[in-house]
Rosetta silent file (secondary structure, phi, psi, omega in degrees, C-alpha in Angstrom):
SEQUENCE: XXXXXXXXXXXXXXXXXXXXXXXXXXXXXXXXXXXXXXXXXXXXXXXXXXXXXXXXXXXXXXXXXXXXXXXXXXXXXXXXXXXXXXXXXXXXXXXXXXXXXXXXXXXXXXXXXXXXXXXXXXXXXXXXXXXXXXXXXXXXXXXXXXXXXXXXXXXXXXXXXXXXXXXXXXXXXXXXXXXXXXXXXXXXXXXXXXXXXXXXXXXXXXXXXXXXXXXXXXXXXXXXXX
SCORE:     score description
SCORE:     0.000 S_00000001
   1 L     0.000  142.676 -175.780  125.225  -69.033  -40.064 S_00000001
   2 L   -89.383   70.793 -173.154  128.879  -68.212  -40.588 S_00000001
   3 H   -61.890  -34.242  179.406  128.276  -64.800  -42.137 S_00000001
   4 H   -64.351  -43.686  178.920  131.892  -63.674  -41.710 S_00000001
   5 H   -66.050  -42.335  177.678  133.249  -66.647  -43.641 S_00000001
   6 H   -59.896  -44.248 -178.459  130.663  -66.257  -46.394 S_00000001
   7 H   -63.650  -41.089  179.166  131.496  -62.575  -46.719 S_00000001
   8 H   -60.156  -35.319 -176.931  135.220  -63.308  -46.900 S_00000001
   9 L   -93.766    6.366  178.367  134.677  -65.709  -49.791 S_00000001
  10 L    68.122   30.072 -178.468  132.301  -63.411  -51.673 S_00000001
  11 L  -110.378  154.912  177.377  129.362  -65.783  -51.204 S_00000001
  12 L   -98.877  120.187  174.203  125.740  -65.107  -50.286 S_00000001
  13 L   -84.925  139.611  176.954  124.477  -66.979  -47.241 S_00000001
  14 E  -119.496  116.207 -175.640  120.765  -67.844  -47.191 S_00000001
  15 E   -91.352  124.487  178.709  119.306  -68.320  -43.719 S_00000001
  16 E   -86.395  126.798  178.044  116.381  -70.727  -43.413 S_00000001
  17 E   -95.159  112.460  178.265  113.621  -69.576  -41.070 S_00000001
  18 L  -102.104   34.167 -176.927  111.973  -72.569  -39.356 S_00000001
  19 L   -64.962  126.162  172.283  109.646  -70.421  -37.267 S_00000001
  20 L   -82.123  107.082 -172.907  106.529  -72.242  -36.037 S_00000001
  21 L   -78.322  175.266 -178.156  103.953  -69.531  -36.609 S_00000001
  22 L   -68.095  -11.628  176.751  100.784  -68.879  -34.657 S_00000001
  23 L   -84.383   -9.799 -178.992   98.882  -70.858  -37.333 S_00000001
  24 L   -96.804  111.017 -179.603  100.740  -74.055  -36.430 S_00000001
  25 L   -98.282    5.764 -177.405   99.029  -75.868  -33.570 S_00000001
  26 L   -82.582  -23.178 -179.255  101.163  -79.011  -33.816 S_00000001
  27 L  -150.357   96.627 -176.105  104.064  -77.627  -31.803 S_00000001
  28 L   -96.574   53.793 -179.191  103.451  -74.662  -29.517 S_00000001
  29 L  -101.077  116.090 -179.213  106.998  -74.435  -28.198 S_00000001
  30 H   -56.819  -32.474 -179.325  108.285  -70.845  -27.846 S_00000001
  31 H   -65.236  -19.094  176.922  111.881  -72.036  -28.312 S_00000001
  32 H   -97.233   11.358  174.969  110.889  -73.089  -31.847 S_00000001
  33 L    94.265    0.682 -177.937  109.504  -69.645  -32.610 S_00000001
  34 L   -67.762  139.549  175.792  105.840  -70.297  -31.901 S_00000001
  35 L  -131.010  155.543 -173.907  103.787  -67.247  -30.885 S_00000001
  36 L   -80.837  -17.639 -175.404  100.150  -67.055  -29.777 S_00000001
  37 L  -156.504  174.433 -175.883   98.972  -64.307  -32.142 S_00000001
  38 H   -67.441  -34.666 -178.969   99.841  -62.091  -35.086 S_00000001
  39 H   -58.185  -48.265  177.856  101.031  -59.159  -32.964 S_00000001
  40 H   -68.131  -38.373 -177.519  103.814  -61.257  -31.445 S_00000001
  41 H   -63.678  -44.554 -178.215  104.425  -63.009  -34.750 S_00000001
  42 H   -65.029  -37.312  176.981  104.914  -59.826  -36.753 S_00000001
  43 H   -62.014  -41.306  179.344  107.381  -58.489  -34.181 S_00000001
  44 H   -64.857  -43.420 -178.790  109.407  -61.699  -34.478 S_00000001
  45 H   -66.387  -37.849  176.570  109.431  -61.581  -38.281 S_00000001
  46 H   -64.263  -41.943  177.969  110.517  -57.930  -38.301 S_00000001
  47 H   -60.640  -46.165 -179.157  113.316  -58.781  -35.896 S_00000001
  48 H   -64.751  -38.623  178.146  114.488  -61.672  -38.083 S_00000001
  49 H   -64.828  -42.288  177.619  114.342  -59.527  -41.202 S_00000001
  50 H   -61.781  -36.856  179.461  116.426  -56.844  -39.517 S_00000001
  51 H   -63.365  -48.550 -177.529  118.974  -59.469  -38.494 S_00000001
  52 H   -71.917  -34.080 -179.176  119.518  -60.814  -42.005 S_00000001
  53 H   -65.055  -42.961 -178.114  119.395  -57.349  -43.598 S_00000001
  54 H   -80.528   -9.553  177.247  122.119  -55.972  -41.333 S_00000001
  55 H   -97.285   -3.946  178.690  124.205  -59.140  -41.743 S_00000001
  56 L    71.508   30.782 -179.265  124.308  -58.904  -45.527 S_00000001
  57 L  -123.371  175.786  176.375  122.652  -62.290  -46.067 S_00000001
  58 E  -105.158  173.423  178.442  119.434  -63.656  -47.562 S_00000001
  59 E  -151.824  159.398  171.656  116.583  -65.561  -45.953 S_00000001
  60 E  -149.396  154.890 -177.351  113.603  -67.738  -46.790 S_00000001
  61 E   -99.413  127.152 -179.332  110.663  -69.087  -44.848 S_00000001
  62 L   -95.948  110.430 -179.263  110.257  -72.863  -44.618 S_00000001
  63 L   -90.832   77.806 -168.806  106.557  -73.781  -44.568 S_00000001
  64 L   -59.393  -46.089 -174.913  107.119  -77.262  -43.191 S_00000001
  65 L   -99.848    5.958  175.757  103.517  -78.353  -42.673 S_00000001
  66 L    76.299   14.065 -178.415  101.969  -76.368  -45.488 S_00000001
  67 L  -140.625   -1.751 -171.313   99.899  -74.107  -43.242 S_00000001
  68 L   -67.287  -23.539 -174.466  102.293  -71.882  -41.345 S_00000001
  69 L  -125.643   25.642 -177.756  101.841  -68.854  -43.602 S_00000001
  70 L   -83.814   60.388  176.840   98.263  -69.241  -44.876 S_00000001
  71 L  -154.520  141.218 -173.689   97.140  -65.739  -43.960 S_00000001
  72 H   -63.110  -28.815 -177.143   97.249  -62.490  -45.923 S_00000001
  73 H   -62.965  -32.461  176.758   99.013  -60.550  -43.139 S_00000001
  74 H   -61.514  -49.090 -173.322  102.142  -62.640  -43.675 S_00000001
  75 H   -73.117  -29.557  172.872  102.333  -61.850  -47.363 S_00000001
  76 H   -64.445  -40.952  178.887  101.598  -58.165  -46.866 S_00000001
  77 H   -69.309  -41.548  179.145  104.521  -58.006  -44.447 S_00000001
  78 H   -63.210  -34.255  176.945  106.780  -60.023  -46.756 S_00000001
  79 H   -63.130  -40.271  176.063  105.948  -57.602  -49.564 S_00000001
  80 H   -64.443  -39.810  177.211  107.188  -54.741  -47.388 S_00000001
  81 H   -59.585  -43.324 -178.689  110.351  -56.711  -46.663 S_00000001
  82 H   -63.503  -40.192  178.972  110.979  -57.155  -50.379 S_00000001
  83 H   -64.481  -43.466  179.118  110.571  -53.449  -51.035 S_00000001
  84 H   -65.588  -45.074 -179.229  112.990  -52.552  -48.240 S_00000001
  85 H   -62.426  -38.741  179.707  115.469  -55.219  -49.327 S_00000001
  86 H   -62.741  -33.661  179.329  115.390  -54.072  -52.961 S_00000001
  87 H   -73.985  -12.919 -178.501  116.381  -50.598  -51.858 S_00000001
  88 H   -99.433   -7.422 -172.107  119.434  -51.999  -50.066 S_00000001
  89 L   -62.924  -32.899 -176.886  120.849  -54.080  -52.934 S_00000001
  90 L   -88.153    0.467 -179.867  123.080  -51.344  -54.296 S_00000001
  91 L   -89.214  146.225  179.427  124.569  -50.480  -50.924 S_00000001
  92 L   -83.129  120.458  179.442  127.967  -51.804  -49.872 S_00000001
  93 L   -76.789  133.011  176.988  127.656  -54.061  -46.874 S_00000001
  94 L  -143.416  117.345 -178.893  130.229  -53.412  -44.162 S_00000001
  95 L   -68.193  139.092  174.610  130.112  -55.091  -40.778 S_00000001
  96 L  -107.539    8.350 -178.143  130.471  -52.835  -37.736 S_00000001
  97 L   -64.330  143.041  175.765  130.789  -55.792  -35.344 S_00000001
  98 L  -112.271    9.132  179.032  133.641  -55.693  -32.859 S_00000001
  99 E  -129.572  135.573  175.774  133.178  -59.313  -31.795 S_00000001
 100 E  -114.375  133.145  174.211  133.932  -62.489  -33.751 S_00000001
 101 E  -103.253  129.359 -170.939  132.423  -65.865  -32.878 S_00000001
 102 E  -116.678  127.314  173.986  134.644  -68.748  -33.970 S_00000001
 103 E  -122.963  156.856 -177.565  133.567  -72.315  -34.770 S_00000001
 104 L  -131.238  113.094 -179.371  135.699  -75.136  -36.118 S_00000001
 105 L   -68.124  -34.017 -178.002  134.274  -77.774  -38.439 S_00000001
 106 H   -69.780  -29.125  179.636  137.377  -79.988  -38.186 S_00000001
 107 H   -64.955  -23.746  179.851  137.130  -80.187  -34.391 S_00000001
 108 H   -62.410  -22.590  179.442  133.826  -82.077  -34.736 S_00000001
 109 H   -60.394  -29.082 -173.120  135.854  -85.103  -35.889 S_00000001
 110 H   -95.145    8.151  179.275  137.121  -85.489  -32.315 S_00000001
 111 L   -65.699  148.623  176.399  133.759  -85.463  -30.564 S_00000001
 112 L   -70.803  171.004  178.114  132.994  -88.447  -28.299 S_00000001
 113 L   -73.576  161.246  177.808  130.326  -90.999  -29.184 S_00000001
 114 L   -62.517  150.640    4.289  126.675  -90.475  -28.281 S_00000001
 115 L   -85.691   -9.701  179.752  125.126  -89.592  -25.897 S_00000001
 116 H   -60.334  -29.938  178.971  128.062  -87.435  -24.762 S_00000001
 117 H   -58.679  -47.575  179.620  128.373  -86.238  -28.363 S_00000001
 118 H   -64.050  -41.129  179.117  124.909  -84.668  -28.240 S_00000001
 119 H   -60.226  -44.100 -177.968  125.600  -83.159  -24.827 S_00000001
 120 H   -69.567  -45.256 -179.009  128.834  -81.584  -26.054 S_00000001
 121 H   -62.093  -44.002 -177.431  127.427  -80.302  -29.345 S_00000001
 122 H   -62.922  -46.008 -174.035  124.390  -78.744  -27.683 S_00000001
 123 H   -79.825  -28.793 -177.424  126.305  -76.924  -24.969 S_00000001
 124 H   -85.392  -25.813 -176.851  129.313  -75.790  -26.976 S_00000001
 125 H  -126.596  -62.572 -170.350  127.462  -74.444  -30.009 S_00000001
 126 H   -58.520  -48.341 -174.582  123.663  -74.692  -30.127 S_00000001
 127 L   -71.655  -12.433 -179.129  122.837  -73.322  -26.690 S_00000001
 128 H   -77.970  -17.545 -172.794  125.182  -70.371  -27.218 S_00000001
 129 H   -66.567  -39.382 -178.654  123.025  -68.787  -29.915 S_00000001
 130 H   -63.915  -51.978  179.401  120.353  -67.382  -27.605 S_00000001
 131 H   -63.385  -30.064  175.081  122.688  -65.474  -25.232 S_00000001
 132 H   -62.032  -39.596  177.603  124.600  -64.149  -28.241 S_00000001
 133 H   -70.148  -31.175 -177.931  121.349  -62.670  -29.491 S_00000001
 134 H   -76.986  -19.622 -170.843  120.497  -61.282  -26.065 S_00000001
 135 L   -71.563  -15.969  173.417  123.767  -59.419  -25.534 S_00000001
 136 L    81.220    7.962  179.218  122.658  -56.548  -27.773 S_00000001
 137 L  -120.117  143.610  178.574  125.922  -56.232  -29.717 S_00000001
 138 L   -71.236  153.083  177.636  126.558  -57.271  -33.323 S_00000001
 139 L  -149.583  153.397  175.529  128.926  -60.150  -34.023 S_00000001
 140 E  -112.854  148.006 -177.229  130.334  -62.000  -37.038 S_00000001
 141 E  -113.947  132.493 -178.307  130.775  -65.767  -37.218 S_00000001
 142 E  -130.813  148.417  159.626  133.812  -67.431  -38.793 S_00000001
 143 E   -71.136  148.841 -175.907  135.240  -70.847  -39.341 S_00000001
 144 H   -56.433  -44.759 -178.661  138.608  -70.989  -37.583 S_00000001
 145 H   -61.035  -37.873  179.223  140.558  -71.322  -40.835 S_00000001
 146 H   -71.495  -35.172  178.753  138.837  -68.251  -42.291 S_00000001
 147 H   -58.889  -36.674 -173.396  139.446  -66.224  -39.144 S_00000001
 148 L   -87.551    6.044  175.347  143.195  -66.745  -39.507 S_00000001
 149 L   -75.207  142.587 -178.610  143.359  -65.514  -43.098 S_00000001
 150 L   -59.765  -26.216 -176.947  145.297  -62.222  -43.518 S_00000001
 151 L   -79.655  -10.446 -177.283  142.325  -60.620  -45.307 S_00000001
 152 L   -73.700  134.718  178.494  139.968  -61.078  -42.336 S_00000001
 153 L   -64.428  159.765 -178.321  139.132  -57.913  -40.425 S_00000001
 154 L   -99.761  159.959 -175.003  140.218  -57.704  -36.814 S_00000001
 155 L  -134.868  163.777  177.409  138.012  -57.544  -33.723 S_00000001
 156 L   -83.396  -25.206 -176.558  138.226  -56.485  -30.103 S_00000001
 157 E  -141.307  139.810  178.892  136.841  -59.769  -28.796 S_00000001
 158 E  -126.635  124.005  178.120  136.945  -63.366  -30.032 S_00000001
 159 E  -107.005  112.027 -178.244  134.614  -66.073  -28.687 S_00000001
 160 E   -96.555  112.419 -172.016  135.917  -69.570  -29.476 S_00000001
 161 L   -86.203  -53.622 -171.437  133.037  -72.051  -29.197 S_00000001
 162 L  -134.432   40.715 -176.176  134.200  -75.527  -30.211 S_00000001
 163 L   -86.575   70.527 -176.635  137.904  -75.267  -31.048 S_00000001
 164 L   -76.304  -30.528 -175.198  138.946  -78.601  -29.539 S_00000001
 165 E  -119.516  109.148  179.863  141.728  -79.342  -32.052 S_00000001
 166 L  -135.226  115.717 -179.124  144.275  -76.593  -32.771 S_00000001
 167 L   -74.084  168.431 -172.834  147.748  -77.441  -34.002 S_00000001
 168 H   -62.139  -33.095  179.139  150.802  -75.529  -32.814 S_00000001
 169 H   -64.494  -41.203  178.995  150.994  -73.413  -35.975 S_00000001
 170 H   -71.680  -33.224  175.643  147.433  -72.155  -35.451 S_00000001
 171 H   -58.124  -44.847  178.599  148.122  -71.563  -31.757 S_00000001
 172 H   -62.900  -42.396  178.527  150.906  -69.198  -32.783 S_00000001
 173 H   -61.170  -43.287  179.904  148.636  -67.470  -35.285 S_00000001
 174 H   -64.727  -44.194  178.564  145.939  -66.961  -32.658 S_00000001
 175 H   -60.139  -43.278  179.675  148.425  -65.590  -30.141 S_00000001
 176 H   -64.865  -39.901  179.612  149.803  -63.177  -32.738 S_00000001
 177 H   -63.177  -46.166 -179.099  146.302  -62.070  -33.723 S_00000001
 178 H   -65.816  -41.712 -177.833  145.286  -61.352  -30.124 S_00000001
 179 H   -69.108  -40.373 -176.852  148.536  -59.575  -29.286 S_00000001
 180 H   -65.434  -29.078 -176.785  148.571  -57.415  -32.404 S_00000001
 181 H  -110.093    6.014 -177.543  145.076  -56.090  -31.709 S_00000001
 182 L    49.798   43.880 -172.615  145.194  -56.145  -27.894 S_00000001
 183 L   -94.027  162.503  178.373  142.074  -58.288  -28.185 S_00000001
 184 E  -102.929  136.009  174.901  140.246  -60.436  -25.651 S_00000001
 185 E  -109.600  134.630  175.013  139.704  -64.168  -26.174 S_00000001
 186 E  -115.438  124.077 -174.097  136.804  -66.025  -24.556 S_00000001
 187 E  -109.657  130.897  171.676  137.223  -69.804  -24.477 S_00000001
 188 L   -97.351  173.234 -168.598  134.456  -72.390  -24.211 S_00000001
 189 L   -33.941  126.418  170.027  135.023  -76.000  -23.094 S_00000001
 190 L    53.146   47.106  179.669  138.401  -77.698  -23.782 S_00000001
 191 L   -67.354  128.699  175.511  139.869  -75.307  -26.356 S_00000001
 192 L    67.910   20.392 -178.134  142.904  -76.764  -28.092 S_00000001
 193 L   -64.051  -24.307  175.868  142.998  -79.916  -25.961 S_00000001
 194 E  -109.127  123.888 -178.655  144.146  -81.792  -29.068 S_00000001
 195 E  -148.808  128.187  177.843  147.269  -80.424  -30.727 S_00000001
 196 L    52.408   40.472  175.495  149.769  -82.004  -33.112 S_00000001
 197 L    83.815    4.306  179.079  148.365  -85.473  -32.516 S_00000001
 198 E  -119.030  149.196  176.831  148.330  -85.317  -28.704 S_00000001
 199 E  -116.687  113.882 -174.862  145.442  -84.920  -26.249 S_00000001
 200 L  -159.218  146.423  175.258  146.468  -83.139  -23.065 S_00000001
 201 H   -66.583  -23.757  177.274  145.322  -80.426  -20.700 S_00000001
 202 H   -63.856  -28.542  175.731  148.754  -78.857  -21.181 S_00000001
 203 H   -64.194  -38.178  177.218  147.664  -78.082  -24.740 S_00000001
 204 H   -63.503  -43.856  179.923  144.799  -76.023  -23.324 S_00000001
 205 H   -63.230  -40.694  178.898  147.208  -74.143  -21.085 S_00000001
 206 H   -62.462  -34.289 -179.377  149.550  -73.436  -23.984 S_00000001
 207 H   -79.312  -48.178 -170.207  146.664  -71.966  -25.951 S_00000001
 208 H   -94.662  -24.406 -175.810  144.791  -70.027  -23.269 S_00000001
 209 L    86.171    2.533  179.433  147.474  -69.246  -20.685 S_00000001
 210 L  -101.969  140.016  172.857  145.333  -70.716  -17.876 S_00000001
 211 L   -68.928  134.617 -174.700  146.417  -73.673  -15.694 S_00000001
 212 L  -126.425  137.344  173.299  144.059  -76.575  -16.367 S_00000001
 213 L  -131.048  149.820  176.603  143.334  -79.767  -14.401 S_00000001
 214 L   -77.432  148.300  175.709  140.973  -82.635  -15.136 S_00000001
 215 L  -142.694  145.743  178.766  137.942  -83.203  -12.901 S_00000001
 216 E  -108.871  123.912 -178.300  135.325  -85.951  -12.863 S_00000001
 217 E  -129.582  152.655  177.126  131.750  -84.868  -12.212 S_00000001
 218 E   -81.938  148.524  171.030  128.384  -86.692  -12.313 S_00000001
 219 E  -150.397 -169.300 -175.245  125.782  -85.813  -14.918 S_00000001
 220 L   -66.385  -15.071 -179.015  122.753  -87.370  -16.600 S_00000001
 221 L  -101.898   11.385 -175.100  124.989  -89.741  -18.554 S_00000001
 222 E   107.429 -128.115  176.648  126.867  -91.069  -15.502 S_00000001
 223 E  -109.634  144.366  178.492  130.312  -89.622  -14.911 S_00000001
 224 E  -135.434  140.204  177.335  132.162  -87.444  -17.335 S_00000001
 225 E   -90.640  128.782  179.906  135.742  -86.192  -17.255 S_00000001
 226 L  -122.412    0.000    0.000  136.129  -82.479  -17.945 S_00000001
C-alpha cells in the first residue's frame, strides 16, 4: 500500500489481510500466510496489527472461504486490537521513516506482453515486499508523482522499483531532490529507459549516472534482452 501518497492527500488507506489462517486446510502455503497453529497465527496477526498501526492506516480481515476466523481466540485478539486502536485515534501520526519506496503507475503502460509482463511485474514490485519487511527499518511508499510534490517530506534513501518511464523534467526533479538532501538512490531494473518518447539505455545513464549496455540472456521464456 502506498501509505506515503495516501498520507499526503489526507486519505485513509485500508489494507486487506488475505492471511490463510491455521483453520484453512485448502492452501497450506506459508507464503500466503498459512500457519500450523494458533501460537504462530497470533504472532503473525500481532505483527500485522503493529504494521498498520505504526503506518497510520486501517486494516480488515478477508474471510475468503468463510471459515478462516471461526474460533473465539481470533475475536478475543481482535477485540484487544480495537481497544488499542481506539486509544491511538487522537494521536497525530508522523512517519519516522528515512527511506522512501517509489512506484510508478504510469510506467505499467510500457510493460511487455505476457509472459514477460508477469515476469517483470513479479520481480520489480511483488517480490520486493518480503526483503523490505526483513530489513528492519521503516519505509514509506509513494507514487512517483506524489514523491516529487514540494509538500512531500525528504528521505535519506529512495528505492525506485518500477520507474521505467521518466521524462526529462522529472529526471531533473529527481536529481535536484537527491542533491538537495545528499540522499542515496537505489534503482531496480531499467529505470527511466523511456524518456520523452524515446527508448534507450542512454536514458538510464542520464537518470542514474551509470554506464548501461544491453545484454541478451536465456531464461524460462527463451531469450530476453536486459
